[in-house]
mmCIF file of C-alpha atoms in Angstrom:
data_model
loop_
_atom_site.group_PDB
_atom_site.id
_atom_site.type_symbol
_atom_site.label_atom_id
_atom_site.label_comp_id
_atom_site.label_asym_id
_atom_site.label_seq_id
_atom_site.Cartn_x
_atom_site.Cartn_y
_atom_site.Cartn_z
ATOM 1 C CA MET A 1 31.930 -22.613 27.489
ATOM 2 C CA LYS A 2 33.671 -22.543 24.100
ATOM 3 C CA GLN A 3 31.978 -22.909 20.723
ATOM 4 C CA SER A 4 33.374 -22.863 17.183
ATOM 5 C CA LEU A 5 31.538 -20.574 14.736
ATOM 6 C CA ASN A 6 31.952 -17.962 12.015
ATOM 7 C CA TRP A 7 32.677 -15.002 14.268
ATOM 8 C CA LYS A 8 32.530 -12.385 11.509
ATOM 9 C CA VAL A 9 28.953 -13.298 10.631
ATOM 10 C CA PHE A 10 27.897 -13.677 14.262
ATOM 11 C CA SER A 11 29.404 -10.397 15.477
ATOM 12 C CA GLY A 12 28.084 -8.632 12.381
ATOM 13 C CA GLN A 13 24.551 -9.672 13.296
ATOM 14 C CA LEU A 14 25.035 -8.385 16.840
ATOM 15 C CA LEU A 15 26.215 -5.016 15.520
ATOM 16 C CA LYS A 16 23.279 -4.976 13.107
ATOM 17 C CA HIS A 17 20.931 -5.231 16.090
ATOM 18 C CA GLY A 18 22.504 -2.147 17.652
ATOM 19 C CA ILE A 19 24.754 -3.903 20.161
ATOM 20 C CA LYS A 20 27.921 -1.934 20.847
ATOM 21 C CA LEU A 21 31.313 -3.383 19.873
ATOM 22 C CA GLU A 22 32.665 -2.631 23.350
ATOM 23 C CA GLU A 23 29.998 -4.825 24.950
ATOM 24 C CA ILE A 24 30.594 -7.596 22.416
ATOM 25 C CA ASN A 25 34.296 -7.635 23.321
ATOM 26 C CA GLN A 26 33.391 -7.756 27.023
ATOM 27 C CA ALA A 27 30.936 -10.628 26.519
ATOM 28 C CA PHE A 28 33.092 -12.964 24.425
ATOM 29 C CA GLY A 29 36.659 -14.203 24.287
ATOM 30 C CA VAL A 30 37.605 -14.957 20.667
ATOM 31 C CA THR A 31 40.466 -17.051 19.251
ATOM 32 C CA ARG A 32 40.890 -17.307 15.480
ATOM 33 C CA TYR A 33 41.720 -20.721 13.971
ATOM 34 C CA SER A 34 41.243 -20.019 10.263
ATOM 35 C CA GLN A 35 39.725 -17.418 7.972
ATOM 36 C CA ASN A 36 36.138 -18.251 8.966
ATOM 37 C CA ASP A 37 36.614 -20.474 12.020
ATOM 38 C CA TYR A 38 36.934 -19.039 15.519
ATOM 39 C CA SER A 39 36.761 -20.359 19.057
ATOM 40 C CA VAL A 40 34.346 -18.224 21.064
ATOM 41 C CA GLU A 41 34.076 -18.282 24.854
ATOM 42 C CA VAL A 42 31.264 -16.581 26.754
ATOM 43 C CA LEU A 43 32.833 -14.321 29.384
ATOM 44 C CA SER A 44 29.661 -12.654 30.665
ATOM 45 C CA GLN A 45 26.366 -14.491 30.987
ATOM 46 C CA ASP A 46 24.662 -11.208 31.912
ATOM 47 C CA LEU A 47 25.727 -9.538 28.675
ATOM 48 C CA LEU A 48 24.796 -12.664 26.707
ATOM 49 C CA GLN A 49 21.289 -12.568 28.181
ATOM 50 C CA LYS A 50 21.094 -8.866 27.378
ATOM 51 C CA PHE A 51 21.979 -9.602 23.748
ATOM 52 C CA ILE A 52 19.333 -12.352 23.588
ATOM 53 C CA ASN A 53 16.689 -9.978 24.957
ATOM 54 C CA ILE A 54 17.615 -7.322 22.406
ATOM 55 C CA ILE A 55 17.446 -9.784 19.510
ATOM 56 C CA ASN A 56 14.107 -11.185 20.716
ATOM 57 C CA SER A 57 12.631 -7.697 21.017
ATOM 58 C CA HIS A 58 13.765 -6.953 17.481
ATOM 59 C CA SER A 59 11.917 -9.983 16.198
ATOM 60 C CA VAL A 60 8.589 -8.660 17.504
ATOM 61 C CA LYS A 61 6.605 -7.288 14.567
ATOM 62 C CA SER A 62 5.149 -4.233 16.240
ATOM 63 C CA ARG A 63 5.747 -0.530 15.770
ATOM 64 C CA THR A 64 6.683 -0.278 19.452
ATOM 65 C CA ALA A 65 9.471 -2.800 19.071
ATOM 66 C CA ALA A 66 10.478 -1.258 15.760
ATOM 67 C CA SER A 67 10.681 2.173 17.362
ATOM 68 C CA HIS A 68 13.461 0.873 19.618
ATOM 69 C CA ARG A 69 15.347 0.018 16.438
ATOM 70 C CA GLY A 70 14.651 3.444 14.970
ATOM 71 C CA ASN A 71 12.647 2.117 12.010
ATOM 72 C CA SER A 72 8.991 2.074 13.092
ATOM 73 C CA HIS A 73 7.970 3.117 9.568
ATOM 74 C CA ALA A 74 9.028 -0.337 8.379
ATOM 75 C CA VAL A 75 6.181 -1.934 10.352
ATOM 76 C CA ASN A 76 2.495 -1.608 9.543
ATOM 77 C CA VAL A 77 0.329 0.585 11.755
ATOM 78 C CA ASP A 78 -2.069 -1.372 13.991
ATOM 79 C CA GLY A 79 -5.055 0.573 12.632
ATOM 80 C CA ALA A 80 -6.273 2.333 9.507
ATOM 81 C CA LEU A 81 -8.254 5.461 8.677
ATOM 82 C CA LEU A 82 -10.531 5.860 5.681
ATOM 83 C CA VAL A 83 -11.446 9.425 4.749
ATOM 84 C CA SER A 84 -14.935 9.581 3.248
ATOM 85 C CA ASN A 85 -17.788 11.904 2.360
ATOM 86 C CA ILE A 86 -21.341 11.884 1.031
ATOM 87 C CA ALA A 87 -23.515 14.287 -0.920
ATOM 88 C CA ASN A 88 -24.736 17.403 0.925
ATOM 89 C CA ASN A 89 -22.020 16.998 3.544
ATOM 90 C CA ASP A 90 -19.417 19.760 3.702
ATOM 91 C CA VAL A 91 -16.764 18.178 5.912
ATOM 92 C CA PRO A 92 -15.202 14.734 5.231
ATOM 93 C CA TYR A 93 -15.357 12.147 8.020
ATOM 94 C CA ASN A 94 -13.200 9.179 9.002
ATOM 95 C CA HIS A 95 -13.813 5.470 9.402
ATOM 96 C CA LEU A 96 -11.480 3.881 11.959
ATOM 97 C CA PHE A 97 -10.419 0.262 11.519
ATOM 98 C CA SER A 98 -8.352 -1.853 13.899
ATOM 99 C CA LYS A 99 -8.002 -5.474 14.945
ATOM 100 C CA GLY A 100 -10.774 -6.534 17.297
ATOM 101 C CA ARG A 101 -13.003 -3.619 16.315
ATOM 102 C CA ASP A 102 -16.320 -4.220 14.541
ATOM 103 C CA VAL A 103 -16.291 -3.161 10.900
ATOM 104 C CA ASP A 104 -18.589 -0.238 10.099
ATOM 105 C CA THR A 105 -21.623 -0.779 7.889
ATOM 106 C CA PRO A 106 -21.602 1.411 4.761
ATOM 107 C CA VAL A 107 -24.069 4.283 4.852
ATOM 108 C CA LYS A 108 -24.633 4.066 1.093
ATOM 109 C CA GLN A 109 -25.189 1.300 -1.442
ATOM 110 C CA HIS A 110 -22.277 2.210 -3.719
ATOM 111 C CA CYS A 111 -18.722 3.441 -3.256
ATOM 112 C CA LEU A 112 -16.543 5.670 -5.436
ATOM 113 C CA ILE A 113 -12.842 5.444 -4.566
ATOM 114 C CA ILE A 114 -10.965 8.530 -5.773
ATOM 115 C CA GLU A 115 -7.169 8.390 -5.956
ATOM 116 C CA ASN A 116 -6.427 12.113 -6.277
ATOM 117 C CA LEU A 117 -7.004 14.241 -3.157
ATOM 118 C CA GLU A 118 -8.063 17.357 -5.075
ATOM 119 C CA CYS A 119 -10.604 15.333 -7.033
ATOM 120 C CA PHE A 120 -11.863 13.780 -3.785
ATOM 121 C CA LEU A 121 -12.308 17.174 -2.127
ATOM 122 C CA ALA A 122 -14.302 18.272 -5.180
ATOM 123 C CA PHE A 123 -16.248 14.989 -5.176
ATOM 124 C CA ASN A 124 -19.515 16.552 -6.381
ATOM 125 C CA ARG A 125 -17.918 17.774 -9.601
ATOM 126 C CA THR A 126 -15.790 14.644 -9.865
ATOM 127 C CA PHE A 127 -18.971 12.584 -9.793
ATOM 128 C CA GLU A 128 -20.416 14.702 -12.603
ATOM 129 C CA PHE A 129 -17.306 13.889 -14.647
ATOM 130 C CA ALA A 130 -17.789 10.185 -13.915
ATOM 131 C CA LYS A 131 -21.417 10.375 -15.055
ATOM 132 C CA ASN A 132 -20.588 12.304 -18.227
ATOM 133 C CA TYR A 133 -17.483 10.368 -19.299
ATOM 134 C CA CYS A 134 -17.332 7.042 -17.435
ATOM 135 C CA ASP A 135 -20.795 5.555 -17.985
ATOM 136 C CA VAL A 136 -21.844 5.931 -14.337
ATOM 137 C CA GLU A 137 -25.642 5.823 -14.020
ATOM 138 C CA ILE A 138 -26.009 5.967 -10.241
ATOM 139 C CA ASP A 139 -27.595 8.722 -8.180
ATOM 140 C CA ILE A 140 -25.112 10.728 -6.121
ATOM 141 C CA ASP A 141 -27.245 10.229 -2.997
ATOM 142 C CA ASP A 142 -26.529 6.490 -3.184
ATOM 143 C CA VAL A 143 -22.732 6.883 -3.184
ATOM 144 C CA GLU A 144 -20.118 7.131 -0.451
ATOM 145 C CA PHE A 145 -16.977 8.868 -1.710
ATOM 146 C CA VAL A 146 -13.674 7.521 -0.424
ATOM 147 C CA TRP A 147 -10.155 8.887 -0.746
ATOM 148 C CA ALA A 148 -7.758 6.119 -1.781
ATOM 149 C CA ALA A 149 -4.681 7.784 -0.197
ATOM 150 C CA GLY A 150 -2.448 5.910 -2.613
ATOM 151 C CA ASN A 151 -2.283 2.183 -2.050
ATOM 152 C CA SER A 152 -3.581 2.609 1.528
ATOM 153 C CA ILE A 153 -7.055 1.727 0.254
ATOM 154 C CA SER A 154 -5.926 -1.903 -0.105
ATOM 155 C CA ASN A 155 -5.011 -2.116 3.596
ATOM 156 C CA ALA A 156 -6.154 -5.478 4.972
ATOM 157 C CA LEU A 157 -8.142 -3.696 7.697
ATOM 158 C CA ILE A 158 -10.117 -1.643 5.147
ATOM 159 C CA ILE A 159 -10.952 -4.433 2.693
ATOM 160 C CA PRO A 160 -13.754 -5.976 4.851
ATOM 161 C CA TYR A 161 -15.530 -2.610 4.817
ATOM 162 C CA LEU A 162 -15.296 -2.326 1.025
ATOM 163 C CA LYS A 163 -16.699 -5.847 0.738
ATOM 164 C CA LYS A 164 -19.809 -4.746 2.643
ATOM 165 C CA PHE A 165 -21.058 -2.448 -0.123
ATOM 166 C CA GLN A 166 -24.160 -3.993 -1.663
ATOM 167 C CA GLY A 167 -23.679 -2.212 -4.988
ATOM 168 C CA LYS A 168 -20.691 -1.148 -7.063
ATOM 169 C CA VAL A 169 -17.212 -0.267 -5.844
ATOM 170 C CA MET A 170 -16.109 2.225 -8.505
ATOM 171 C CA CYS A 171 -12.450 3.194 -8.806
ATOM 172 C CA LEU A 172 -11.392 6.512 -10.298
ATOM 173 C CA PHE A 173 -7.646 5.952 -10.558
ATOM 174 C CA ASP A 174 -4.902 7.339 -12.764
ATOM 175 C CA ILE A 175 -4.559 5.568 -16.088
ATOM 176 C CA ASP A 176 -1.051 4.375 -15.334
ATOM 177 C CA LEU A 177 0.982 1.696 -13.575
ATOM 178 C CA GLY A 178 0.200 3.107 -10.122
ATOM 179 C CA GLY A 179 -3.544 3.038 -10.684
ATOM 180 C CA LEU A 180 -3.369 -0.473 -12.100
ATOM 181 C CA ILE A 181 -1.388 -1.695 -9.088
ATOM 182 C CA ILE A 182 -3.930 -0.249 -6.650
ATOM 183 C CA TYR A 183 -6.788 -1.849 -8.582
ATOM 184 C CA SER A 184 -5.034 -5.216 -8.847
ATOM 185 C CA ASN A 185 -4.300 -5.162 -5.104
ATOM 186 C CA LEU A 186 -7.992 -4.613 -4.392
ATOM 187 C CA LEU A 187 -8.926 -7.631 -6.498
ATOM 188 C CA LYS A 188 -6.165 -9.760 -4.993
ATOM 189 C CA ALA A 189 -7.463 -8.800 -1.547
ATOM 190 C CA GLY A 190 -10.819 -10.359 -2.390
ATOM 191 C CA LEU A 191 -13.047 -7.699 -3.972
ATOM 192 C CA GLU A 192 -15.263 -9.178 -6.671
ATOM 193 C CA PRO A 193 -14.139 -8.123 -10.183
ATOM 194 C CA SER A 194 -17.781 -8.035 -11.313
ATOM 195 C CA ASN A 195 -18.614 -5.397 -8.669
ATOM 196 C CA THR A 196 -15.303 -3.505 -8.698
ATOM 197 C CA LYS A 197 -15.164 -1.192 -11.693
ATOM 198 C CA TYR A 198 -12.086 0.691 -12.907
ATOM 199 C CA LEU A 199 -13.592 3.839 -14.415
ATOM 200 C CA ILE A 200 -12.258 4.726 -17.865
ATOM 201 C CA PRO A 201 -13.273 7.916 -19.712
ATOM 202 C CA SER A 202 -15.153 7.128 -22.920
ATOM 203 C CA ASP A 203 -12.667 9.276 -24.868
ATOM 204 C CA ILE A 204 -9.623 7.633 -23.297
ATOM 205 C CA GLN A 205 -7.897 7.091 -26.642
ATOM 206 C CA THR A 206 -7.973 10.798 -27.461
ATOM 207 C CA ARG A 207 -6.764 11.680 -23.976
ATOM 208 C CA LEU A 208 -3.833 9.272 -24.142
ATOM 209 C CA LYS A 209 -2.956 10.395 -27.656
ATOM 210 C CA ASN A 210 -2.768 14.019 -26.496
ATOM 211 C CA SER A 211 -1.098 13.274 -23.162
ATOM 212 C CA ASN A 212 2.359 14.704 -22.494
ATOM 213 C CA ARG A 213 2.921 12.160 -19.730
ATOM 214 C CA LYS A 214 4.904 9.505 -21.558
ATOM 215 C CA ALA A 215 5.321 5.981 -20.221
ATOM 216 C CA THR A 216 8.896 4.946 -19.485
ATOM 217 C CA ALA A 217 10.356 1.633 -20.599
ATOM 218 C CA LYS A 218 10.463 0.557 -16.950
ATOM 219 C CA GLU A 219 6.755 1.322 -16.520
ATOM 220 C CA LEU A 220 5.832 -0.524 -19.712
ATOM 221 C CA ASN A 221 7.757 -3.624 -18.616
ATOM 222 C CA ALA A 222 6.098 -3.523 -15.187
ATOM 223 C CA LEU A 223 2.663 -3.781 -16.821
ATOM 224 C CA SER A 224 3.224 -7.376 -17.941
ATOM 225 C CA PRO A 225 2.506 -9.086 -14.575
ATOM 226 C CA ILE A 226 -0.839 -7.245 -14.373
ATOM 227 C CA PHE A 227 -1.983 -8.208 -17.867
ATOM 228 C CA GLY A 228 -4.660 -10.901 -17.712
ATOM 229 C CA LEU A 229 -6.109 -9.752 -14.393
ATOM 230 C CA SER A 230 -9.357 -8.528 -15.967
ATOM 231 C CA GLU A 231 -10.761 -7.294 -19.261
ATOM 232 C CA THR A 232 -10.611 -3.723 -17.988
ATOM 233 C CA THR A 233 -6.958 -3.862 -16.971
ATOM 234 C CA ASN A 234 -6.122 -5.544 -20.277
ATOM 235 C CA GLN A 235 -7.825 -2.692 -22.130
ATOM 236 C CA ILE A 236 -5.938 -0.053 -20.142
ATOM 237 C CA ILE A 237 -2.577 -1.786 -20.559
ATOM 238 C CA THR A 238 -3.121 -2.227 -24.305
ATOM 239 C CA LEU A 239 -3.930 1.477 -24.709
ATOM 240 C CA ILE A 240 -0.965 2.615 -22.602
ATOM 241 C CA ARG A 241 1.349 0.474 -24.704
ATOM 242 C CA HIS A 242 -0.212 1.638 -27.968
ATOM 243 C CA TYR A 243 0.026 5.362 -27.225
ATOM 244 C CA ASN A 244 3.121 5.035 -25.030
ATOM 245 C CA SER A 245 1.544 7.472 -22.591
ATOM 246 C CA THR A 246 -0.319 7.610 -19.281
ATOM 247 C CA LEU A 247 -2.913 9.888 -17.759
ATOM 248 C CA GLU A 248 -3.285 11.496 -14.345
ATOM 249 C CA GLN A 249 -6.840 12.026 -13.160
ATOM 250 C CA GLU A 250 -5.653 15.485 -12.166
ATOM 251 C CA THR A 251 -6.217 16.379 -15.836
ATOM 252 C CA TYR A 252 -9.927 15.686 -15.339
ATOM 253 C CA ARG A 253 -10.098 18.709 -13.043
ATOM 254 C CA TYR A 254 -9.878 21.056 -16.008
ATOM 255 C CA GLU A 255 -13.329 19.806 -16.957
ATOM 256 C CA LEU A 256 -14.865 19.884 -13.484
#
């Protein structure tokens, strides 16, 4: 059977899927008519079926299929872990989330999400900082402390658990583009803005003024799409632009 098609594009896609050039040449007989027009004849139905199977397996959105392509990291994991802790507990514990698994019920009324790992591990002192500087008036025994692990906290499998908290979901993030993106992703995923609080130190202006961590032009431009999300994010963005600087929560550790 002969078909006319753009052979360069077609063969390029086969190579892109990991099919060897030698097998492509064995499977098809090719006659060129013009720059982009070729006559292609299938010489081996077995190889053609093999190519179809390979392409179909590549279209499966699973890490198993992706591993055959050598890029499993490009596909989301089928589950998620949430590292947490509570007062008077020495060792952090994990929540496991996966499709088809019942979502855990929070053990505490409120949640404090901490972006920085060092601050999370020292959650008792981090909470004292939040009470002293971030207008937090909640008892530590009513709080579950959660490590954000970057933007992993906004994983679609974790969001239903965060929605189950009856009280506040407090977010201790960096005062920068990264922190704002994590917070905006949480709101976009369905957390209520009224119950999801981005913690800002009461002396934030002094901290930004004295910060040596300057905001780049690229970072400042990237803030625009986030502006208007909430009053809190607007306040943070305005201050970052005014002082042309950002703040890592790692700096809070000097006061812990």
